[in-house]
Amino acid sequence: MTAPKENQTTRRRAPAMSPEQRRAMIIQTAIPLIAEYGAAVTTAKIARAAGIGEGTIFRVFADKDELLQACIAEALSPEHAVRELDAIDVSQPLPDRLAEAAEALQAHMDRMGAILGSLGQRGGKHPGTVRGAGRAESTTRIRAALAELLEPDKATLRRPPEQIAALFFGLLFTQPRTEDEPDLTPQELVEVFLHGALSGDAK
């Protein structure tokens, strides 16, 4: 008995990416390369890493500079950080929730630092984000997500969740990072934030 012929209609090609999807894919591929090579990274290298022809990049970006600016904006975007904060299980104890939040936000800051540092733009003007959010809106969205994590413990907090979230956000983004002293772990940072600088043995 002969094998049935393959039905050609069952072999469907993967749907083609829309320009917006293609643009997002290129940006995600380019970000780690920019962090490694800075502005010296070539569009040819990015194309090879993305598995596309170099010309495809220029069908969704006018030039390399526009691609670099889009990558900076994406690195500064709060979208990924907010998604991670929203995914934290609020049934966990508050210290565990805040430790997860600290870890997610530190990763967000590291990504921003890697991109801006590699392009020599530390302290430069915030260029907005791919989704149109500037620095103020990004800060507001992250603080709101932090406040949601604090909401289950609202009755035990000294101040409203929104104010505690702002304080925690400020601590995360202003803690000193030096080569002489190791960074606080997320758990250590949360312990100091919730219980202060004094040890339990202090009178």
mmCIF file of C-alpha atoms in Angstrom:
data_model
loop_
_atom_site.group_PDB
_atom_site.id
_atom_site.type_symbol
_atom_site.label_atom_id
_atom_site.label_comp_id
_atom_site.label_asym_id
_atom_site.label_seq_id
_atom_site.Cartn_x
_atom_site.Cartn_y
_atom_site.Cartn_z
ATOM 1 C CA MET A 1 0.000 0.000 0.000
ATOM 2 C CA THR A 2 1.437 3.328 -0.992
ATOM 3 C CA ALA A 3 1.727 6.181 1.449
ATOM 4 C CA PRO A 4 -0.864 8.890 0.933
ATOM 5 C CA LYS A 5 0.345 11.953 -0.852
ATOM 6 C CA GLU A 6 1.082 14.862 1.359
ATOM 7 C CA ASN A 7 -1.675 17.385 1.310
ATOM 8 C CA GLN A 8 0.001 20.565 0.151
ATOM 9 C CA THR A 9 -2.594 22.692 1.922
ATOM 10 C CA THR A 10 -1.425 21.343 5.301
ATOM 11 C CA ARG A 11 2.015 22.863 4.830
ATOM 12 C CA ARG A 12 1.306 26.413 5.720
ATOM 13 C CA ARG A 13 3.971 29.033 5.777
ATOM 14 C CA ALA A 14 4.386 31.020 8.955
ATOM 15 C CA PRO A 15 2.506 34.293 8.625
ATOM 16 C CA ALA A 16 4.679 37.180 7.528
ATOM 17 C CA MET A 17 5.568 39.737 10.166
ATOM 18 C CA SER A 18 3.920 43.100 10.014
ATOM 19 C CA PRO A 19 6.272 46.094 9.786
ATOM 20 C CA GLU A 20 5.646 46.805 13.469
ATOM 21 C CA GLN A 21 6.461 43.206 14.453
ATOM 22 C CA ARG A 22 9.582 43.264 12.275
ATOM 23 C CA ARG A 23 10.652 46.546 13.833
ATOM 24 C CA ALA A 24 10.178 45.164 17.362
ATOM 25 C CA MET A 25 12.147 42.006 16.519
ATOM 26 C CA ILE A 26 15.059 44.023 15.122
ATOM 27 C CA ILE A 27 15.118 46.268 18.190
ATOM 28 C CA GLN A 28 15.189 43.304 20.576
ATOM 29 C CA THR A 29 18.031 41.743 18.583
ATOM 30 C CA ALA A 30 19.979 44.990 18.406
ATOM 31 C CA ILE A 31 19.813 45.977 22.094
ATOM 32 C CA PRO A 32 22.358 43.412 23.432
ATOM 33 C CA LEU A 33 24.656 44.103 20.468
ATOM 34 C CA ILE A 34 24.543 47.844 21.145
ATOM 35 C CA ALA A 35 25.258 47.169 24.828
ATOM 36 C CA GLU A 36 28.350 45.218 23.746
ATOM 37 C CA TYR A 37 29.642 47.266 20.810
ATOM 38 C CA GLY A 38 28.053 50.692 21.276
ATOM 39 C CA ALA A 39 27.421 52.871 18.248
ATOM 40 C CA ALA A 40 30.140 50.969 16.368
ATOM 41 C CA VAL A 41 27.806 48.004 15.864
ATOM 42 C CA THR A 42 26.959 47.627 12.198
ATOM 43 C CA THR A 43 23.563 47.036 10.672
ATOM 44 C CA ALA A 44 25.109 44.018 8.925
ATOM 45 C CA LYS A 45 25.949 42.479 12.314
ATOM 46 C CA ILE A 46 22.442 43.178 13.606
ATOM 47 C CA ALA A 47 20.914 41.654 10.478
ATOM 48 C CA ARG A 48 23.005 38.477 10.824
ATOM 49 C CA ALA A 49 21.985 38.122 14.468
ATOM 50 C CA ALA A 50 18.321 38.588 13.506
ATOM 51 C CA GLY A 51 18.569 36.122 10.620
ATOM 52 C CA ILE A 52 17.443 38.666 8.040
ATOM 53 C CA GLY A 53 18.954 40.560 5.145
ATOM 54 C CA GLU A 54 20.485 43.935 5.925
ATOM 55 C CA GLY A 55 18.046 45.596 3.541
ATOM 56 C CA THR A 56 15.148 44.451 5.716
ATOM 57 C CA ILE A 57 16.359 46.785 8.458
ATOM 58 C CA PHE A 58 16.069 49.767 6.146
ATOM 59 C CA ARG A 59 12.512 48.857 5.199
ATOM 60 C CA VAL A 60 11.409 49.680 8.767
ATOM 61 C CA PHE A 61 14.100 52.185 9.817
ATOM 62 C CA ALA A 62 15.182 55.187 7.789
ATOM 63 C CA ASP A 63 18.828 54.751 8.804
ATOM 64 C CA LYS A 64 21.099 53.383 11.521
ATOM 65 C CA ASP A 65 20.633 56.459 13.701
ATOM 66 C CA GLU A 66 16.873 55.922 13.804
ATOM 67 C CA LEU A 67 17.471 52.298 14.839
ATOM 68 C CA LEU A 68 19.840 53.372 17.616
ATOM 69 C CA GLN A 69 17.327 55.921 18.906
ATOM 70 C CA ALA A 70 14.567 53.312 18.871
ATOM 71 C CA CYS A 71 16.784 50.953 20.889
ATOM 72 C CA ILE A 72 17.512 53.661 23.456
ATOM 73 C CA ALA A 73 13.802 54.372 23.748
ATOM 74 C CA GLU A 74 12.996 50.678 24.169
ATOM 75 C CA ALA A 75 15.665 50.244 26.836
ATOM 76 C CA LEU A 76 14.134 53.155 28.766
ATOM 77 C CA SER A 77 10.575 51.944 28.276
ATOM 78 C CA PRO A 78 8.827 50.812 31.484
ATOM 79 C CA GLU A 79 6.754 48.168 29.665
ATOM 80 C CA HIS A 80 8.853 45.123 30.547
ATOM 81 C CA ALA A 81 9.407 46.220 34.144
ATOM 82 C CA VAL A 82 5.700 46.920 34.671
ATOM 83 C CA ARG A 83 4.764 43.489 33.274
ATOM 84 C CA GLU A 84 7.174 41.840 35.696
ATOM 85 C CA LEU A 85 5.802 43.824 38.633
ATOM 86 C CA ASP A 86 2.232 42.946 37.643
ATOM 87 C CA ALA A 87 3.178 39.242 37.540
ATOM 88 C CA ILE A 88 4.392 39.146 41.166
ATOM 89 C CA ASP A 89 2.150 37.012 43.392
ATOM 90 C CA VAL A 90 0.505 39.396 45.864
ATOM 91 C CA SER A 91 -0.321 36.509 48.219
ATOM 92 C CA GLN A 92 3.359 36.344 49.189
ATOM 93 C CA PRO A 93 4.603 38.118 52.316
ATOM 94 C CA LEU A 94 5.415 41.790 51.711
ATOM 95 C CA PRO A 95 9.227 41.368 52.024
ATOM 96 C CA ASP A 96 9.174 38.691 49.314
ATOM 97 C CA ARG A 97 7.028 40.845 47.026
ATOM 98 C CA LEU A 98 9.324 43.824 47.405
ATOM 99 C CA ALA A 99 12.453 41.694 46.905
ATOM 100 C CA GLU A 100 11.051 40.449 43.585
ATOM 101 C CA ALA A 101 10.168 44.007 42.641
ATOM 102 C CA ALA A 102 13.671 45.208 43.517
ATOM 103 C CA GLU A 103 15.208 42.462 41.387
ATOM 104 C CA ALA A 104 13.005 43.324 38.399
ATOM 105 C CA LEU A 105 13.714 47.040 38.667
ATOM 106 C CA GLN A 106 17.449 46.558 39.152
ATOM 107 C CA ALA A 107 17.490 44.508 35.938
ATOM 108 C CA HIS A 108 15.597 47.351 34.241
ATOM 109 C CA MET A 109 18.184 49.862 35.479
ATOM 110 C CA ASP A 110 21.078 47.637 34.405
ATOM 111 C CA ARG A 111 19.648 47.416 30.892
ATOM 112 C CA MET A 112 19.214 51.189 30.725
ATOM 113 C CA GLY A 113 22.762 51.724 31.993
ATOM 114 C CA ALA A 114 24.252 49.259 29.529
ATOM 115 C CA ILE A 115 22.633 50.938 26.526
ATOM 116 C CA LEU A 116 23.166 54.557 27.568
ATOM 117 C CA GLY A 117 26.696 53.856 28.766
ATOM 118 C CA SER A 118 27.695 52.104 25.549
ATOM 119 C CA LEU A 119 26.407 55.037 23.526
ATOM 120 C CA GLY A 120 27.943 57.646 25.799
ATOM 121 C CA GLN A 121 24.590 59.141 26.763
ATOM 122 C CA ARG A 122 24.650 58.881 30.552
ATOM 123 C CA GLY A 123 22.812 61.835 31.966
ATOM 124 C CA GLY A 124 21.520 62.768 28.536
ATOM 125 C CA LYS A 125 18.010 63.806 27.657
ATOM 126 C CA HIS A 126 15.387 61.094 27.927
ATOM 127 C CA PRO A 127 14.332 60.456 24.310
ATOM 128 C CA GLY A 128 10.895 59.094 25.197
ATOM 129 C CA THR A 129 9.961 55.502 24.422
ATOM 130 C CA VAL A 130 8.795 53.487 21.488
ATOM 131 C CA ARG A 131 5.307 53.717 22.962
ATOM 132 C CA GLY A 132 5.452 57.446 23.583
ATOM 133 C CA ALA A 133 6.121 57.457 27.329
ATOM 134 C CA GLY A 134 8.651 59.962 28.600
ATOM 135 C CA ARG A 135 10.536 59.924 31.890
ATOM 136 C CA ALA A 136 7.654 61.292 33.986
ATOM 137 C CA GLU A 137 5.121 58.818 32.593
ATOM 138 C CA SER A 138 7.563 55.912 32.995
ATOM 139 C CA THR A 139 8.129 56.826 36.640
ATOM 140 C CA THR A 140 4.391 57.173 37.263
ATOM 141 C CA ARG A 141 3.617 53.764 35.768
ATOM 142 C CA ILE A 142 6.312 51.966 37.731
ATOM 143 C CA ARG A 143 5.250 53.652 40.977
ATOM 144 C CA ALA A 144 1.632 52.667 40.320
ATOM 145 C CA ALA A 145 2.646 49.029 39.816
ATOM 146 C CA LEU A 146 4.636 49.138 43.077
ATOM 147 C CA ALA A 147 1.651 50.636 44.901
ATOM 148 C CA GLU A 148 -0.476 47.690 43.731
ATOM 149 C CA LEU A 149 2.032 45.314 45.327
ATOM 150 C CA LEU A 150 1.695 47.204 48.614
ATOM 151 C CA GLU A 151 -2.100 47.413 48.583
ATOM 152 C CA PRO A 152 -2.741 44.102 50.446
ATOM 153 C CA ASP A 153 -0.761 45.496 53.417
ATOM 154 C CA LYS A 154 -2.338 48.948 53.315
ATOM 155 C CA ALA A 155 -3.708 48.682 56.868
ATOM 156 C CA THR A 156 -0.242 48.046 58.349
ATOM 157 C CA LEU A 157 1.637 50.763 56.450
ATOM 158 C CA ARG A 158 2.577 54.065 58.108
ATOM 159 C CA ARG A 159 1.765 55.977 54.941
ATOM 160 C CA PRO A 160 -0.485 55.363 51.868
ATOM 161 C CA PRO A 161 0.766 52.697 49.414
ATOM 162 C CA GLU A 162 1.409 55.352 46.754
ATOM 163 C CA GLN A 163 3.764 57.258 49.062
ATOM 164 C CA ILE A 164 5.568 54.116 50.228
ATOM 165 C CA ALA A 165 5.940 53.078 46.580
ATOM 166 C CA ALA A 166 7.507 56.445 45.752
ATOM 167 C CA LEU A 167 9.983 56.073 48.631
ATOM 168 C CA PHE A 168 10.913 52.537 47.591
ATOM 169 C CA PHE A 169 11.324 53.613 43.971
ATOM 170 C CA GLY A 170 13.571 56.469 45.077
ATOM 171 C CA LEU A 171 15.713 54.155 47.171
ATOM 172 C CA LEU A 172 16.179 51.748 44.273
ATOM 173 C CA PHE A 173 17.174 54.442 41.805
ATOM 174 C CA THR A 174 19.476 56.382 44.101
ATOM 175 C CA GLN A 175 21.363 53.681 46.006
ATOM 176 C CA PRO A 176 25.109 54.213 45.516
ATOM 177 C CA ARG A 177 26.987 51.646 43.464
ATOM 178 C CA THR A 178 30.747 51.616 43.972
ATOM 179 C CA GLU A 179 33.512 49.185 43.234
ATOM 180 C CA ASP A 180 34.644 49.282 46.875
ATOM 181 C CA GLU A 181 31.412 47.940 48.317
ATOM 182 C CA PRO A 182 29.197 45.202 46.855
ATOM 183 C CA ASP A 183 25.622 46.093 45.972
ATOM 184 C CA LEU A 184 22.951 45.199 48.471
ATOM 185 C CA THR A 185 21.006 42.127 47.454
ATOM 186 C CA PRO A 186 17.287 42.733 46.843
ATOM 187 C CA GLN A 187 16.558 40.996 50.169
ATOM 188 C CA GLU A 188 19.062 43.181 52.047
ATOM 189 C CA LEU A 189 17.721 46.342 50.470
ATOM 190 C CA VAL A 190 14.141 45.430 51.388
ATOM 191 C CA GLU A 191 15.173 44.615 54.967
ATOM 192 C CA VAL A 192 16.760 48.052 55.393
ATOM 193 C CA PHE A 193 13.760 49.726 53.761
ATOM 194 C CA LEU A 194 11.181 47.985 55.943
ATOM 195 C CA HIS A 195 13.085 47.852 59.237
ATOM 196 C CA GLY A 196 15.558 50.727 59.069
ATOM 197 C CA ALA A 197 19.318 50.881 59.444
ATOM 198 C CA LEU A 198 19.491 49.666 63.056
ATOM 199 C CA SER A 199 20.031 46.009 63.780
ATOM 200 C CA GLY A 200 17.600 44.060 65.912
ATOM 201 C CA ASP A 201 20.071 44.186 68.813
ATOM 202 C CA ALA A 202 20.224 47.999 68.858
ATOM 203 C CA LYS A 203 18.698 49.644 71.957
#
